[in-house]
Short mmCIF file of C-alpha atoms in Angstrom, two decimals:
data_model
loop_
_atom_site.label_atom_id
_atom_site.label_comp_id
_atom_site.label_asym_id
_atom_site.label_seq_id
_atom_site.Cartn_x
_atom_site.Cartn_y
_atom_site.Cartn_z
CA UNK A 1 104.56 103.99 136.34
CA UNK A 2 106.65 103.52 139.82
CA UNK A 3 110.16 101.56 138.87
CA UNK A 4 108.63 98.50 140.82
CA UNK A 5 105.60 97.08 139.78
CA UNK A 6 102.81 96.52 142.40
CA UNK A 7 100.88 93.37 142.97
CA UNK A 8 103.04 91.12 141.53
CA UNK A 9 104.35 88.28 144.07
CA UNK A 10 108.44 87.93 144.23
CA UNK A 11 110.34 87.04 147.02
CA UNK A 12 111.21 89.41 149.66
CA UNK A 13 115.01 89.41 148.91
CA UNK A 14 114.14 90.55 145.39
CA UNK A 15 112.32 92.64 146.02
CA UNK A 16 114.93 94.27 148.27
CA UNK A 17 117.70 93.63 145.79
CA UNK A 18 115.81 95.59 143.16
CA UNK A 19 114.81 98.70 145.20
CA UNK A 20 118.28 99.52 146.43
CA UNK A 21 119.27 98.98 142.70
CA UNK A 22 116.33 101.69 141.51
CA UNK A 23 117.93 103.63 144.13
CA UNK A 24 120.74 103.53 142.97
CA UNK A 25 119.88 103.90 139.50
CA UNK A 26 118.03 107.61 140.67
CA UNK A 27 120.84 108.56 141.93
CA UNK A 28 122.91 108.24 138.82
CA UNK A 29 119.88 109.53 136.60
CA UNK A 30 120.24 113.04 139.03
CA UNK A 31 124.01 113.12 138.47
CA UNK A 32 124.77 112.54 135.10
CA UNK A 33 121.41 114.04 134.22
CA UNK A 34 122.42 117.11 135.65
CA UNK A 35 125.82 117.11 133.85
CA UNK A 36 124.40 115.88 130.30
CA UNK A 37 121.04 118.24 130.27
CA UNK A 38 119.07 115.01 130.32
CA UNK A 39 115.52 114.79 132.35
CA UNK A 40 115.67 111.18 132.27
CA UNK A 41 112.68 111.11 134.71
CA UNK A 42 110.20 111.87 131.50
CA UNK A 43 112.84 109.78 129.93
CA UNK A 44 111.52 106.82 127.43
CA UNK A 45 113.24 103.89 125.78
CA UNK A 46 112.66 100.62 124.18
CA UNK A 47 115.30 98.33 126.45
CA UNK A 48 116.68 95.42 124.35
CA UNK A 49 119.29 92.98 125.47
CA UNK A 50 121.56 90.30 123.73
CA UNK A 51 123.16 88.07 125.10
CA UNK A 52 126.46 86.20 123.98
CA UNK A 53 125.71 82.43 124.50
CA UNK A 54 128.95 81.13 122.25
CA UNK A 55 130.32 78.28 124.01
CA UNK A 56 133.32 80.61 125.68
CA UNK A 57 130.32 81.91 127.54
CA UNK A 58 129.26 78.71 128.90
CA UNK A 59 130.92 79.30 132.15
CA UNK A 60 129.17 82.50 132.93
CA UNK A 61 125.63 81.01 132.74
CA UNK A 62 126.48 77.69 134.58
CA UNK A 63 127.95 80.27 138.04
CA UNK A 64 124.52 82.63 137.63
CA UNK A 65 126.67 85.31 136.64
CA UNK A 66 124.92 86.44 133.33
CA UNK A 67 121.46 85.47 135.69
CA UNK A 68 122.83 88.20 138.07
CA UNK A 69 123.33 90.62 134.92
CA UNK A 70 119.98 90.42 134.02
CA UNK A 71 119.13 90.94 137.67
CA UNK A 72 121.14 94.28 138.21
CA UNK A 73 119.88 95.31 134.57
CA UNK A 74 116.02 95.26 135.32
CA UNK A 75 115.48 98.49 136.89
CA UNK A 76 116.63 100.18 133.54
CA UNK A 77 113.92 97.94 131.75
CA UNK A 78 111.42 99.06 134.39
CA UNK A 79 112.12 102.63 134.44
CA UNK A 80 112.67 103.10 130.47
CA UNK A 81 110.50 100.78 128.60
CA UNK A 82 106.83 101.96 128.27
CA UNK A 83 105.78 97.91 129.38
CA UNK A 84 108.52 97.74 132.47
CA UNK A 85 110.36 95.02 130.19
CA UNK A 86 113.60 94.22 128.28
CA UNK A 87 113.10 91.90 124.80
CA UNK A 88 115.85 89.70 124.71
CA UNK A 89 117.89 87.76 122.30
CA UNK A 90 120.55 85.14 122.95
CA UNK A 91 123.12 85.25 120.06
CA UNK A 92 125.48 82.93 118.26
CA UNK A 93 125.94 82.81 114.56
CA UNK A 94 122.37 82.88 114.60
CA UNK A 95 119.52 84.70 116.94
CA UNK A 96 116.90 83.05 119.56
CA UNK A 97 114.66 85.32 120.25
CA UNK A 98 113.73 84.45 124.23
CA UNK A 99 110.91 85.81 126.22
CA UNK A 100 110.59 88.93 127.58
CA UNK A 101 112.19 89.67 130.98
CA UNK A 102 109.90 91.64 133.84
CA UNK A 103 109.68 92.17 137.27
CA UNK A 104 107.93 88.92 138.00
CA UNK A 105 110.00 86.25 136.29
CA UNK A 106 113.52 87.78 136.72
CA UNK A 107 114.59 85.61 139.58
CA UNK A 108 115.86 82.21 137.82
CA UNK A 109 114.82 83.69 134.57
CA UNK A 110 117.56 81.72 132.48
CA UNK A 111 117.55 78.65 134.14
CA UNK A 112 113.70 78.23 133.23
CA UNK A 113 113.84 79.87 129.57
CA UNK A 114 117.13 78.84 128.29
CA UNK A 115 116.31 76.65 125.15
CA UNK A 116 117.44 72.93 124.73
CA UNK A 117 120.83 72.36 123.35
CA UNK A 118 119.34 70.73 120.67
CA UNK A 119 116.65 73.57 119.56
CA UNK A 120 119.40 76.33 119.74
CA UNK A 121 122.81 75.05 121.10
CA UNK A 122 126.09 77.03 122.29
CA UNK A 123 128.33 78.33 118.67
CA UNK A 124 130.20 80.88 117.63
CA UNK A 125 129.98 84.41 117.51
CA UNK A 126 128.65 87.18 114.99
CA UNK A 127 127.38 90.23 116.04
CA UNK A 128 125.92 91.33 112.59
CA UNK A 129 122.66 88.60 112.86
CA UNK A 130 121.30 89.33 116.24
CA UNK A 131 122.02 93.84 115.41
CA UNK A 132 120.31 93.32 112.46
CA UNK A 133 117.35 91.48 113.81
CA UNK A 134 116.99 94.27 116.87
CA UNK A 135 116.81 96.80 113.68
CA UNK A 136 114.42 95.60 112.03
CA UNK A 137 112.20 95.24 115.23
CA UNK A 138 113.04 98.89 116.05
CA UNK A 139 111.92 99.93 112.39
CA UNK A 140 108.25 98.02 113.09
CA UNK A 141 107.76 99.78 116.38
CA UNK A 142 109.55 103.39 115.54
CA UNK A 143 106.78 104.96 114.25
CA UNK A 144 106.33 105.99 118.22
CA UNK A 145 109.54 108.07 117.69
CA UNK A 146 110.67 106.10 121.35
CA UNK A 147 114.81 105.03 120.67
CA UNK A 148 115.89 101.98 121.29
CA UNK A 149 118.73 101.46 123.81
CA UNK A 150 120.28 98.02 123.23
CA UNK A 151 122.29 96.44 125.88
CA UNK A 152 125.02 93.69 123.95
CA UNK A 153 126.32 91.25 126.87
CA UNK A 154 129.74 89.60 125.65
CA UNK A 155 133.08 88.19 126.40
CA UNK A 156 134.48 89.21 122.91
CA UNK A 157 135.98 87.42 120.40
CA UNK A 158 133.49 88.37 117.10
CA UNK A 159 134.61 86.19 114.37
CA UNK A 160 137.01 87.99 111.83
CA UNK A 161 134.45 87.43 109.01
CA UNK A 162 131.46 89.16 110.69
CA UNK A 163 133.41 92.37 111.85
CA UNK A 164 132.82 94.35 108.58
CA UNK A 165 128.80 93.38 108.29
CA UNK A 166 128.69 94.47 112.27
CA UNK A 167 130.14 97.86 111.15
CA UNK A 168 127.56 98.11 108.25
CA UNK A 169 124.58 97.48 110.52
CA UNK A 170 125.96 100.21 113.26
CA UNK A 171 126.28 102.74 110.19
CA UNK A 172 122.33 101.86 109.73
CA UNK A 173 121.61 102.17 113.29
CA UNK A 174 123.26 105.68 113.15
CA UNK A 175 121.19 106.64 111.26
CA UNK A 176 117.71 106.09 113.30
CA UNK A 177 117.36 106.55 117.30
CA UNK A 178 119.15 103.53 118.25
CA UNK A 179 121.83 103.71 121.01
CA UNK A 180 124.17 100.50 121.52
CA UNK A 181 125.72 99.93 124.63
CA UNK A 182 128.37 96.83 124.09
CA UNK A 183 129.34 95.54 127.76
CA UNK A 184 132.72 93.57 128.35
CA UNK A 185 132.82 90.48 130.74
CA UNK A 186 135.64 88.41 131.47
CA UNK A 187 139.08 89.06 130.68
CA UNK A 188 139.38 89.72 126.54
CA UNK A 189 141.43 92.64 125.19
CA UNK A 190 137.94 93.56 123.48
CA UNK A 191 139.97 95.28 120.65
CA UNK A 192 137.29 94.82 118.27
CA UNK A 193 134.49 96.28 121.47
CA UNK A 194 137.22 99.66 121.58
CA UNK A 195 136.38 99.96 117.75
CA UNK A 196 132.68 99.99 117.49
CA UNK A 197 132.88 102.60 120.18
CA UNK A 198 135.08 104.97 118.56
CA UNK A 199 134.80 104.36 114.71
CA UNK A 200 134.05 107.18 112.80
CA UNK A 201 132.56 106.18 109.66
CA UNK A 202 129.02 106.95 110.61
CA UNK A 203 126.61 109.49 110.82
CA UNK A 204 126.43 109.99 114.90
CA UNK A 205 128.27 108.10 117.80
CA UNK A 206 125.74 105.69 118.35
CA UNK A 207 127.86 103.38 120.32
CA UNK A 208 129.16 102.89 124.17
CA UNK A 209 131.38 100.29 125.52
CA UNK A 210 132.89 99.00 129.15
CA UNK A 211 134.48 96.56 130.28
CA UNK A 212 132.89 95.63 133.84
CA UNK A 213 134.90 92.30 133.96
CA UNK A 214 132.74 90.54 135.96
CA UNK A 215 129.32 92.37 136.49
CA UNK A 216 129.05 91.02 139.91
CA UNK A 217 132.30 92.81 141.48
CA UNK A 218 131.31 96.41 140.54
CA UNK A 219 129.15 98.86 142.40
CA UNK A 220 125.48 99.64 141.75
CA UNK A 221 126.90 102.95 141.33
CA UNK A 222 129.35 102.40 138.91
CA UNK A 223 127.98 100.03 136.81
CA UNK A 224 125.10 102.42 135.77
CA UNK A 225 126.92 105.36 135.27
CA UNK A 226 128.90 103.56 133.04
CA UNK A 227 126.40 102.20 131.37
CA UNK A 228 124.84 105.62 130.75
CA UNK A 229 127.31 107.82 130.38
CA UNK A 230 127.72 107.92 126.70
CA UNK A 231 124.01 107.20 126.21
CA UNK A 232 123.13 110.35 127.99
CA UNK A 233 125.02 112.21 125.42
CA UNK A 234 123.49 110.55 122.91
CA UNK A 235 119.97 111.13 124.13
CA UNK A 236 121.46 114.81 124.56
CA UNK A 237 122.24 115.22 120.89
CA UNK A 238 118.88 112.95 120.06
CA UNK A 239 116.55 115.66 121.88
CA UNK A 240 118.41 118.45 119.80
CA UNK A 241 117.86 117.07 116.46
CA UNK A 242 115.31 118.56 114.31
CA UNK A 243 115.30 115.94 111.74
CA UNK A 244 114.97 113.25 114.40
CA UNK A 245 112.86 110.33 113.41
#
Protein backbone atom coordinates (compact mmCIF):
# COMPACT_ATOMS: atom_id res chain seq x y z
CA UNK A 1 0.00 0.00 0.00
CA UNK A 2 1.45 3.64 -1.15
CA UNK A 3 1.89 5.90 2.27
CA UNK A 4 -1.11 8.05 0.89
CA UNK A 5 -4.22 6.53 0.28
CA UNK A 6 -5.93 7.11 -3.14
CA UNK A 7 -9.47 8.17 -3.73
CA UNK A 8 -10.15 9.56 -0.67
CA UNK A 9 -11.17 13.46 -0.83
CA UNK A 10 -8.95 15.89 1.62
CA UNK A 11 -8.06 19.20 1.00
CA UNK A 12 -5.26 20.13 -1.16
CA UNK A 13 -3.09 21.62 1.68
CA UNK A 14 -3.28 18.23 3.37
CA UNK A 15 -2.65 16.56 1.15
CA UNK A 16 0.56 18.53 0.56
CA UNK A 17 1.34 18.68 4.25
CA UNK A 18 1.31 14.91 4.42
CA UNK A 19 3.46 14.06 1.34
CA UNK A 20 6.39 16.25 2.27
CA UNK A 21 5.98 14.59 5.77
CA UNK A 22 6.13 10.81 4.02
CA UNK A 23 9.03 12.33 2.44
CA UNK A 24 10.46 13.09 5.03
CA UNK A 25 9.68 10.14 6.92
CA UNK A 26 11.65 7.95 3.79
CA UNK A 27 14.28 9.74 4.25
CA UNK A 28 14.80 8.94 7.88
CA UNK A 29 13.62 5.19 7.28
CA UNK A 30 16.96 5.10 4.60
CA UNK A 31 19.21 6.65 7.26
CA UNK A 32 18.69 5.14 10.37
CA UNK A 33 17.68 1.99 8.51
CA UNK A 34 20.92 1.81 7.11
CA UNK A 35 22.69 2.40 10.47
CA UNK A 36 20.31 -0.03 12.61
CA UNK A 37 20.11 -3.07 9.86
CA UNK A 38 16.41 -2.33 9.66
CA UNK A 39 14.42 -2.73 6.11
CA UNK A 40 11.68 -0.76 7.39
CA UNK A 41 10.21 -0.67 3.83
CA UNK A 42 8.79 -4.50 4.44
CA UNK A 43 8.50 -3.03 7.85
CA UNK A 44 5.00 -3.78 9.82
CA UNK A 45 3.48 -2.39 12.99
CA UNK A 46 0.32 -2.00 14.85
CA UNK A 47 0.49 2.12 15.50
CA UNK A 48 -1.28 3.02 18.79
CA UNK A 49 -1.44 6.43 20.31
CA UNK A 50 -2.44 7.92 23.80
CA UNK A 51 -2.99 10.86 24.47
CA UNK A 52 -2.64 12.85 27.87
CA UNK A 53 -5.96 14.83 28.23
CA UNK A 54 -5.37 15.74 32.23
CA UNK A 55 -6.49 19.15 32.67
CA UNK A 56 -2.60 20.56 32.52
CA UNK A 57 -3.10 19.53 28.93
CA UNK A 58 -6.03 21.60 28.31
CA UNK A 59 -4.04 24.29 26.74
CA UNK A 60 -2.47 22.17 24.11
CA UNK A 61 -5.81 21.00 22.59
CA UNK A 62 -7.59 24.45 22.79
CA UNK A 63 -4.14 26.11 20.32
CA UNK A 64 -4.44 22.77 17.82
CA UNK A 65 -1.20 21.81 18.99
CA UNK A 66 -1.90 18.09 20.01
CA UNK A 67 -4.37 18.37 16.50
CA UNK A 68 -1.04 19.19 14.71
CA UNK A 69 0.66 16.06 16.56
CA UNK A 70 -1.66 13.82 15.27
CA UNK A 71 -1.19 15.51 11.92
CA UNK A 72 2.71 15.12 11.68
CA UNK A 73 2.19 11.50 13.26
CA UNK A 74 -0.06 10.01 10.40
CA UNK A 75 2.38 9.03 7.91
CA UNK A 76 3.87 6.51 10.52
CA UNK A 77 0.20 5.12 10.90
CA UNK A 78 -0.02 4.95 7.11
CA UNK A 79 3.20 3.43 6.36
CA UNK A 80 3.27 0.83 9.46
CA UNK A 81 -0.15 -0.29 10.26
CA UNK A 82 -1.50 -3.06 7.92
CA UNK A 83 -5.12 -0.69 7.75
CA UNK A 84 -3.11 2.87 7.19
CA UNK A 85 -4.48 3.79 10.83
CA UNK A 86 -3.45 4.65 14.43
CA UNK A 87 -6.13 3.34 17.42
CA UNK A 88 -6.19 5.90 19.83
CA UNK A 89 -6.86 6.42 23.44
CA UNK A 90 -7.20 9.65 25.40
CA UNK A 91 -6.03 9.02 29.03
CA UNK A 92 -6.70 10.31 32.51
CA UNK A 93 -7.10 8.17 35.53
CA UNK A 94 -9.20 6.29 33.33
CA UNK A 95 -9.12 5.37 29.33
CA UNK A 96 -11.58 6.63 26.34
CA UNK A 97 -11.04 4.69 23.77
CA UNK A 98 -11.65 7.30 20.56
CA UNK A 99 -11.98 6.41 16.99
CA UNK A 100 -9.52 5.46 14.80
CA UNK A 101 -7.43 8.15 13.05
CA UNK A 102 -6.82 7.78 8.94
CA UNK A 103 -5.99 9.65 6.13
CA UNK A 104 -9.47 10.97 5.57
CA UNK A 105 -10.59 12.36 8.91
CA UNK A 106 -7.19 13.65 10.23
CA UNK A 107 -7.79 17.27 9.46
CA UNK A 108 -9.96 18.60 12.59
CA UNK A 109 -9.95 15.12 13.88
CA UNK A 110 -10.16 16.23 17.69
CA UNK A 111 -12.31 18.97 17.43
CA UNK A 112 -15.10 16.58 15.91
CA UNK A 113 -14.32 13.35 18.17
CA UNK A 114 -13.34 14.78 21.41
CA UNK A 115 -16.05 13.45 23.91
CA UNK A 116 -18.33 15.77 26.07
CA UNK A 117 -16.95 16.94 29.31
CA UNK A 118 -19.56 15.26 30.90
CA UNK A 119 -19.13 11.60 29.19
CA UNK A 120 -15.29 11.67 29.84
CA UNK A 121 -14.01 15.03 31.30
CA UNK A 122 -10.30 16.47 31.78
CA UNK A 123 -8.50 14.55 35.37
CA UNK A 124 -5.55 13.46 36.46
CA UNK A 125 -2.94 11.37 35.29
CA UNK A 126 -1.98 7.52 35.46
CA UNK A 127 -0.20 5.91 32.97
CA UNK A 128 -0.77 2.27 34.26
CA UNK A 129 -4.83 2.21 32.97
CA UNK A 130 -4.54 3.34 29.45
CA UNK A 131 -0.72 0.74 29.06
CA UNK A 132 -2.62 -1.82 30.36
CA UNK A 133 -5.64 -1.48 28.16
CA UNK A 134 -3.19 -1.14 24.82
CA UNK A 135 -1.82 -4.71 26.26
CA UNK A 136 -4.46 -6.41 26.41
CA UNK A 137 -5.58 -5.26 22.83
CA UNK A 138 -2.08 -6.24 21.59
CA UNK A 139 -2.53 -9.81 23.27
CA UNK A 140 -6.13 -10.23 21.15
CA UNK A 141 -4.53 -9.26 17.88
CA UNK A 142 -0.76 -10.83 18.44
CA UNK A 143 -1.41 -13.97 17.22
CA UNK A 144 -0.25 -12.13 13.71
CA UNK A 145 3.23 -11.92 15.37
CA UNK A 146 2.95 -7.85 14.00
CA UNK A 147 4.51 -5.56 17.33
CA UNK A 148 2.88 -2.95 18.49
CA UNK A 149 4.59 0.48 18.51
CA UNK A 150 2.74 2.76 20.96
CA UNK A 151 3.15 6.42 20.72
CA UNK A 152 2.33 8.05 24.65
CA UNK A 153 1.68 11.96 24.06
CA UNK A 154 2.26 13.84 27.53
CA UNK A 155 3.29 16.84 29.44
CA UNK A 156 4.38 14.71 32.53
CA UNK A 157 3.49 14.80 35.83
CA UNK A 158 2.20 10.80 36.45
CA UNK A 159 0.75 10.76 39.82
CA UNK A 160 3.19 9.37 42.56
CA UNK A 161 0.76 6.46 43.26
CA UNK A 162 0.58 5.08 39.68
CA UNK A 163 4.44 5.14 38.99
CA UNK A 164 5.12 1.60 40.41
CA UNK A 165 1.89 -0.17 38.50
CA UNK A 166 3.31 1.81 35.18
CA UNK A 167 6.65 0.01 35.81
CA UNK A 168 4.83 -3.39 36.29
CA UNK A 169 2.90 -3.11 33.04
CA UNK A 170 6.30 -2.04 31.00
CA UNK A 171 7.98 -5.27 32.64
CA UNK A 172 4.84 -7.17 30.88
CA UNK A 173 5.21 -5.36 27.73
CA UNK A 174 8.92 -6.47 27.72
CA UNK A 175 8.12 -9.32 27.55
CA UNK A 176 5.92 -9.50 24.14
CA UNK A 177 6.71 -7.28 20.85
CA UNK A 178 5.58 -4.09 22.19
CA UNK A 179 7.77 -0.97 21.72
CA UNK A 180 6.75 2.32 23.77
CA UNK A 181 7.74 5.50 22.61
CA UNK A 182 6.84 8.19 25.58
CA UNK A 183 6.99 11.82 23.88
CA UNK A 184 7.58 15.04 26.10
CA UNK A 185 5.62 18.34 25.39
CA UNK A 186 5.81 21.41 27.20
CA UNK A 187 8.28 22.33 29.65
CA UNK A 188 8.32 19.40 32.65
CA UNK A 189 11.61 18.01 33.95
CA UNK A 190 9.96 14.56 32.82
CA UNK A 191 12.07 12.82 35.57
CA UNK A 192 9.72 10.09 35.85
CA UNK A 193 9.68 9.96 31.35
CA UNK A 194 13.98 9.64 31.85
CA UNK A 195 13.10 6.51 34.06
CA UNK A 196 10.86 4.38 32.01
CA UNK A 197 13.45 4.86 29.33
CA UNK A 198 16.36 3.67 31.10
CA UNK A 199 15.10 1.30 33.94
CA UNK A 200 16.55 -1.87 34.00
CA UNK A 201 14.37 -4.19 35.72
CA UNK A 202 12.99 -5.82 32.65
CA UNK A 203 13.55 -8.31 30.25
CA UNK A 204 14.48 -5.98 26.98
CA UNK A 205 14.58 -2.08 26.56
CA UNK A 206 11.26 -1.74 25.40
CA UNK A 207 11.05 1.91 25.96
CA UNK A 208 12.06 5.40 24.08
CA UNK A 209 11.58 8.86 25.24
CA UNK A 210 12.06 12.73 23.90
CA UNK A 211 11.29 15.62 24.80
CA UNK A 212 10.17 17.65 21.53
CA UNK A 213 8.81 20.57 23.70
CA UNK A 214 6.45 21.71 21.49
CA UNK A 215 5.89 19.29 18.46
CA UNK A 216 5.21 22.14 16.22
CA UNK A 217 8.83 23.91 16.46
CA UNK A 218 10.89 20.83 15.41
CA UNK A 219 11.80 19.62 11.97
CA UNK A 220 10.09 16.85 10.00
CA UNK A 221 13.46 15.53 10.11
CA UNK A 222 14.13 15.51 13.54
CA UNK A 223 11.12 14.68 15.00
CA UNK A 224 11.09 11.20 13.27
CA UNK A 225 14.40 10.24 13.81
CA UNK A 226 13.83 10.78 17.20
CA UNK A 227 10.99 9.09 17.36
CA UNK A 228 12.63 6.03 15.79
CA UNK A 229 15.78 5.88 16.85
CA UNK A 230 15.52 3.61 19.77
CA UNK A 231 12.64 1.74 18.11
CA UNK A 232 14.86 0.76 15.29
CA UNK A 233 17.04 -0.96 17.72
CA UNK A 234 14.42 -2.51 19.17
CA UNK A 235 12.94 -3.87 15.97
CA UNK A 236 16.79 -4.79 15.39
CA UNK A 237 16.99 -7.02 18.41
CA UNK A 238 13.06 -8.10 17.72
CA UNK A 239 14.06 -9.58 14.13
CA UNK A 240 17.03 -11.48 15.89
CA UNK A 241 15.09 -13.23 18.44
CA UNK A 242 14.38 -16.79 18.01
CA UNK A 243 11.92 -17.09 20.72
CA UNK A 244 10.04 -14.05 19.42
CA UNK A 245 6.32 -14.24 19.80
Amino acid sequence: MGLIPKNIQVSPDFEKSIFTKTEALEGVFEKIGNEKGVDFTKHMAKVRVALDYSGSMRNHYRTGAVDNALERLLPLGLKFDDNGSMELWLFTEKFYEMPEVTYGNCRGYLGKNLPSKWKFPMGGTDYSPVLKEILKTHRKSSSDGIPTYVIFLTDGGCSPNDERKTDNVIKQMANENIFVQFVGIGHDSFSYLHHLDDFKDRSCDNTGFTDINIMGNVSDDELYSQLLEEYSGWVRDWLNNPNRK
